[in-house]
Amino acid sequence: MRVTDATAVFEDSRRFLLNLAYRILGSRSDAEDAVQETFLKWRESDSVTLDNPRAWLTTLCTRHCIDQLRLGHRARVDYVGTWLPEPIHSETTESPEMMLELSSSLSTAFLLLLERLTPRERAAYLLHDIFDLDYPDVARAIGVQEAACRKLVSRARISLAEGKVRHQPPAERQEQLLEAFHAAIASGATAGLTALLSEEVELSADGGGKVPTLGHILRGKAEVLAFIVDSLRGYWSDYRWLPAELNGGHGVILAHGDQAAASVTFAYDDEGRASNIYIVRNPEKLAGLTLPN
């Protein structure tokens, strides 16, 4: 296989590999590094002898991500403040059915839930239940026997079922929440937002120790509303409010000049009320966001 042909084959799989790596790692920048490492190994391989290039690439990328998760465990433990996944723009090129499934697996809440799984459980679950690979293919990708692979997926399902965070309300409901949140920030009016928050709503903020932000999670409607009106309203008064499709749902980017200063995404309960508000302020995690026009 010529170099140009090998590159074309890899490019056909690049988006799939990036989608997979991001869900395993929870970081766009780390996912891009994993895909680049996969590409370099691909160029060094004897690709002409491969019967199934996509399977080979999936295996290499998956195992690299598993290794990175294991190596990054200490960094997560030592992280300053609340750790949240790196926000990313949602893709809109898939079919509506595929977008619904992939969007729910992109949500901040779901990515946080994946953190309770072991690296192999996480990879096996994503490959089988989200990307629809057969058990034999998943087993080869993560380097275990098929029976062990089935156990990994089963344990992951049981663990994830306890979270119940994959409910995604209609777009109109998400827009309603964004508008009410904006009104509270802009004017201090909270009547609309109050009705759209669950009583047990939680607000988490990730500054990574690099910018001032909350050092703990706020819990309960009264505490969250007070923080939004008494603190965020002042902090964000000079920021531009830019609605954006983030992590599979409607979110917002707060911009200062030509830089993203914060991103906000949400999780919802079964009644379509916001159960979680996620704010990312860590500038390293915001670097990959493009400001909407």
C-alpha positions as semicolon CSV with decimal commas, in nm:
position;residue;x (nm);y (nm);z (nm)
1;M;0,000;0,000;0,000
2;R;0,143;0,337;-0,102
3;V;0,193;0,610;0,158
4;T;-0,086;0,819;0,003
5;D;-0,324;0,520;0,011
6;A;-0,232;0,437;0,371
7;T;-0,296;0,797;0,473
8;A;-0,635;0,793;0,299
9;V;-0,731;0,473;0,481
10;F;-0,638;0,630;0,812
11;E;-0,829;0,949;0,737
12;D;-1,142;0,743;0,676
13;S;-1,117;0,628;1,038
14;R;-0,991;0,949;1,199
15;R;-1,328;1,084;1,314
16;F;-1,431;0,746;1,457
17;L;-1,102;0,719;1,646
18;L;-1,132;1,074;1,780
19;N;-1,491;1,012;1,895
20;L;-1,383;0,694;2,070
21;A;-1,071;0,841;2,228
22;Y;-1,256;1,147;2,362
23;R;-1,519;0,933;2,532
24;I;-1,253;0,711;2,688
25;L;-1,029;0,995;2,804
26;G;-1,272;1,284;2,862
27;S;-1,023;1,524;2,705
28;R;-1,022;1,653;2,349
29;S;-0,650;1,736;2,359
30;D;-0,558;1,393;2,498
31;A;-0,784;1,229;2,240
32;E;-0,611;1,416;1,958
33;D;-0,274;1,304;2,096
34;A;-0,399;0,943;2,103
35;V;-0,517;0,963;1,743
36;Q;-0,188;1,119;1,633
37;E;0,007;0,843;1,809
38;T;-0,213;0,588;1,631
39;F;-0,139;0,756;1,298
40;L;0,236;0,745;1,358
41;K;0,221;0,374;1,442
42;W;0,004;0,320;1,135
43;R;0,265;0,480;0,910
44;E;0,532;0,253;1,059
45;S;0,323;-0,062;1,014
46;D;0,316;-0,303;0,720
47;S;-0,038;-0,193;0,637
48;V;-0,040;-0,380;0,305
49;T;-0,077;-0,710;0,494
50;L;-0,378;-0,601;0,700
51;D;-0,716;-0,751;0,615
52;N;-0,911;-0,511;0,839
53;P;-0,737;-0,173;0,883
54;R;-1,024;-0,024;1,089
55;A;-0,997;-0,307;1,343
56;W;-0,619;-0,263;1,366
57;L;-0,652;0,112;1,417
58;T;-0,929;0,068;1,675
59;T;-0,719;-0,179;1,871
60;L;-0,412;0,043;1,872
61;C;-0,604;0,358;1,967
62;T;-0,807;0,182;2,237
63;R;-0,505;0,028;2,405
64;H;-0,320;0,359;2,394
65;C;-0,617;0,528;2,563
66;I;-0,637;0,258;2,830
67;D;-0,268;0,309;2,905
68;Q;-0,321;0,686;2,924
69;L;-0,610;0,644;3,168
70;R;-0,394;0,434;3,394
71;L;-0,104;0,678;3,375
72;G;-0,336;0,974;3,434
73;H;-0,500;0,837;3,747
74;R;-0,259;1,018;3,979
75;A;-0,313;1,345;3,795
76;R;-0,690;1,310;3,851
77;V;-0,635;1,238;4,219
78;D;-0,408;1,543;4,259
79;Y;-0,629;1,772;4,049
80;V;-0,704;2,105;4,217
81;G;-1,077;2,142;4,278
82;T;-1,353;1,968;4,085
83;W;-1,250;1,780;3,770
84;L;-1,482;1,806;3,471
85;P;-1,437;1,670;3,117
86;E;-1,300;1,905;2,855
87;P;-1,594;2,065;2,667
88;I;-1,618;2,004;2,294
89;H;-1,841;2,121;2,013
90;S;-2,104;1,866;1,911
91;E;-2,092;1,714;1,564
92;T;-2,394;1,747;1,337
93;T;-2,293;1,530;1,041
94;E;-2,440;1,198;1,161
95;S;-2,791;1,066;1,098
96;P;-3,058;1,180;1,349
97;E;-3,067;0,832;1,508
98;M;-2,690;0,818;1,541
99;M;-2,676;1,174;1,671
100;L;-2,926;1,092;1,948
101;E;-2,714;0,801;2,072
102;L;-2,377;0,970;2,030
103;S;-2,503;1,296;2,184
104;S;-2,616;1,126;2,503
105;S;-2,278;0,958;2,533
106;L;-2,107;1,297;2,489
107;S;-2,284;1,468;2,779
108;T;-2,074;1,592;3,067
109;A;-2,287;1,393;3,309
110;F;-2,232;1,068;3,119
111;L;-1,858;1,124;3,084
112;L;-1,839;1,183;3,459
113;L;-2,031;0,862;3,519
114;L;-1,776;0,674;3,309
115;E;-1,513;0,780;3,563
116;R;-1,641;0,517;3,804
117;L;-1,540;0,238;3,561
118;T;-1,201;0,076;3,526
119;P;-1,015;0,164;3,204
120;R;-1,097;-0,173;3,045
121;E;-1,462;-0,158;3,151
122;R;-1,486;0,190;3,006
123;A;-1,333;0,093;2,673
124;A;-1,531;-0,231;2,643
125;Y;-1,862;-0,062;2,722
126;L;-1,805;0,222;2,477
127;L;-1,694;-0,005;2,194
128;H;-1,986;-0,245;2,236
129;D;-2,281;-0,040;2,358
130;I;-2,205;0,300;2,202
131;F;-2,010;0,216;1,886
132;D;-2,187;-0,116;1,827
133;L;-1,887;-0,345;1,781
134;D;-1,939;-0,719;1,825
135;Y;-1,802;-0,887;2,136
136;P;-1,523;-1,072;1,950
137;D;-1,403;-0,745;1,798
138;V;-1,418;-0,565;2,133
139;A;-1,229;-0,848;2,302
140;R;-0,951;-0,827;2,043
141;A;-0,934;-0,449;2,075
142;I;-0,879;-0,454;2,451
143;G;-0,676;-0,776;2,460
144;V;-0,899;-1,014;2,658
145;Q;-1,097;-1,332;2,593
146;E;-1,455;-1,287;2,475
147;A;-1,600;-1,422;2,801
148;A;-1,399;-1,170;3,000
149;C;-1,509;-0,897;2,762
150;R;-1,875;-0,981;2,821
151;K;-1,818;-0,957;3,196
152;L;-1,653;-0,617;3,158
153;V;-1,950;-0,482;2,962
154;S;-2,198;-0,634;3,207
155;R;-2,025;-0,479;3,508
156;A;-2,011;-0,144;3,331
157;R;-2,383;-0,154;3,253
158;I;-2,470;-0,228;3,615
159;S;-2,253;0,058;3,738
160;L;-2,383;0,306;3,483
161;A;-2,748;0,210;3,538
162;E;-2,726;0,354;3,888
163;G;-2,653;0,701;3,753
164;K;-2,959;0,765;3,533
165;V;-2,799;1,066;3,364
166;R;-2,867;1,000;2,995
167;H;-3,204;1,175;2,972
168;Q;-3,193;1,446;2,708
169;P;-3,501;1,672;2,689
170;P;-3,625;1,824;2,361
171;A;-3,427;2,112;2,213
172;E;-3,705;2,356;2,303
173;R;-3,672;2,268;2,671
174;Q;-3,296;2,310;2,659
175;E;-3,337;2,650;2,494
176;Q;-3,587;2,749;2,762
177;L;-3,335;2,665;3,032
178;L;-3,058;2,859;2,857
179;E;-3,279;3,165;2,823
180;A;-3,382;3,149;3,188
181;F;-3,020;3,103;3,297
182;H;-2,918;3,401;3,084
183;A;-3,196;3,614;3,234
184;A;-3,075;3,534;3,584
185;I;-2,718;3,630;3,489
186;A;-2,817;3,945;3,302
187;S;-3,087;4,089;3,528
188;G;-3,108;3,878;3,843
189;A;-3,457;3,757;3,749
190;T;-3,485;3,399;3,872
191;A;-3,856;3,314;3,840
192;G;-3,810;3,133;3,508
193;L;-3,494;2,954;3,616
194;T;-3,640;2,845;3,949
195;A;-3,911;2,645;3,774
196;L;-3,655;2,468;3,554
197;L;-3,419;2,349;3,829
198;S;-3,464;2,029;4,027
199;E;-3,478;2,068;4,403
200;E;-3,150;1,872;4,432
201;V;-2,968;2,057;4,153
202;E;-2,590;2,065;4,182
203;L;-2,347;2,321;4,040
204;S;-1,985;2,219;3,972
205;A;-1,703;2,439;3,846
206;D;-1,359;2,338;3,715
207;G;-1,080;2,592;3,729
208;G;-0,797;2,343;3,764
209;G;-0,624;2,572;4,013
210;K;-0,544;2,811;3,727
211;V;-0,830;3,062;3,769
212;P;-1,053;3,151;4,066
213;T;-1,363;2,934;4,092
214;L;-1,566;2,728;4,336
215;G;-1,367;2,489;4,548
216;H;-1,666;2,266;4,621
217;I;-1,992;2,151;4,466
218;L;-2,303;2,357;4,544
219;R;-2,611;2,148;4,626
220;G;-2,976;2,244;4,637
221;K;-3,186;2,495;4,447
222;A;-3,158;2,777;4,704
223;E;-2,778;2,760;4,723
224;V;-2,734;2,736;4,346
225;L;-2,969;3,026;4,272
226;A;-2,801;3,244;4,532
227;F;-2,460;3,177;4,376
228;I;-2,585;3,256;4,026
229;V;-2,743;3,586;4,128
230;D;-2,499;3,701;4,398
231;S;-2,173;3,584;4,241
232;L;-2,191;3,477;3,876
233;R;-2,394;3,781;3,780
234;G;-2,105;4,004;3,889
235;Y;-1,824;3,779;3,767
236;W;-1,972;3,742;3,420
237;S;-2,106;4,096;3,369
238;D;-1,836;4,178;3,112
239;Y;-1,852;3,846;2,927
240;R;-2,028;3,788;2,595
241;W;-2,296;3,520;2,604
242;L;-2,256;3,281;2,307
243;P;-2,499;2,987;2,282
244;A;-2,329;2,678;2,137
245;E;-2,381;2,307;2,083
246;L;-2,156;2,151;2,347
247;N;-2,123;1,787;2,448
248;G;-2,435;1,679;2,269
249;G;-2,669;1,949;2,398
250;H;-2,742;2,320;2,414
251;G;-2,484;2,505;2,621
252;V;-2,312;2,839;2,628
253;I;-1,963;2,983;2,596
254;L;-1,879;3,298;2,793
255;A;-1,622;3,500;2,604
256;H;-1,386;3,777;2,712
257;G;-1,244;3,947;2,406
258;D;-1,160;3,674;2,158
259;Q;-1,104;3,407;2,423
260;A;-1,341;3,161;2,587
261;A;-1,355;3,239;2,959
262;A;-1,607;2,972;3,061
263;S;-1,839;2,707;2,923
264;V;-2,167;2,587;3,070
265;T;-2,343;2,256;3,006
266;F;-2,630;2,083;3,183
267;A;-2,767;1,747;3,288
268;Y;-3,140;1,681;3,322
269;D;-3,372;1,463;3,527
270;D;-3,660;1,259;3,385
271;E;-3,890;1,560;3,405
272;G;-3,662;1,778;3,195
273;R;-3,541;1,990;3,487
274;A;-3,173;2,073;3,527
275;S;-3,017;1,834;3,775
276;N;-2,660;1,956;3,722
277;I;-2,489;2,272;3,600
278;Y;-2,130;2,223;3,484
279;I;-1,901;2,523;3,448
280;V;-1,551;2,485;3,301
281;R;-1,311;2,774;3,365
282;N;-0,978;2,596;3,327
283;P;-0,818;2,783;3,032
284;E;-0,637;2,471;2,915
285;K;-0,969;2,292;2,873
286;L;-1,126;2,586;2,691
287;A;-0,846;2,629;2,438
288;G;-1,006;2,394;2,185
289;L;-1,338;2,578;2,170
290;T;-1,421;2,796;1,873
291;L;-1,625;3,106;1,951
292;P;-1,957;3,111;1,761
293;N;-2,008;3,404;1,527
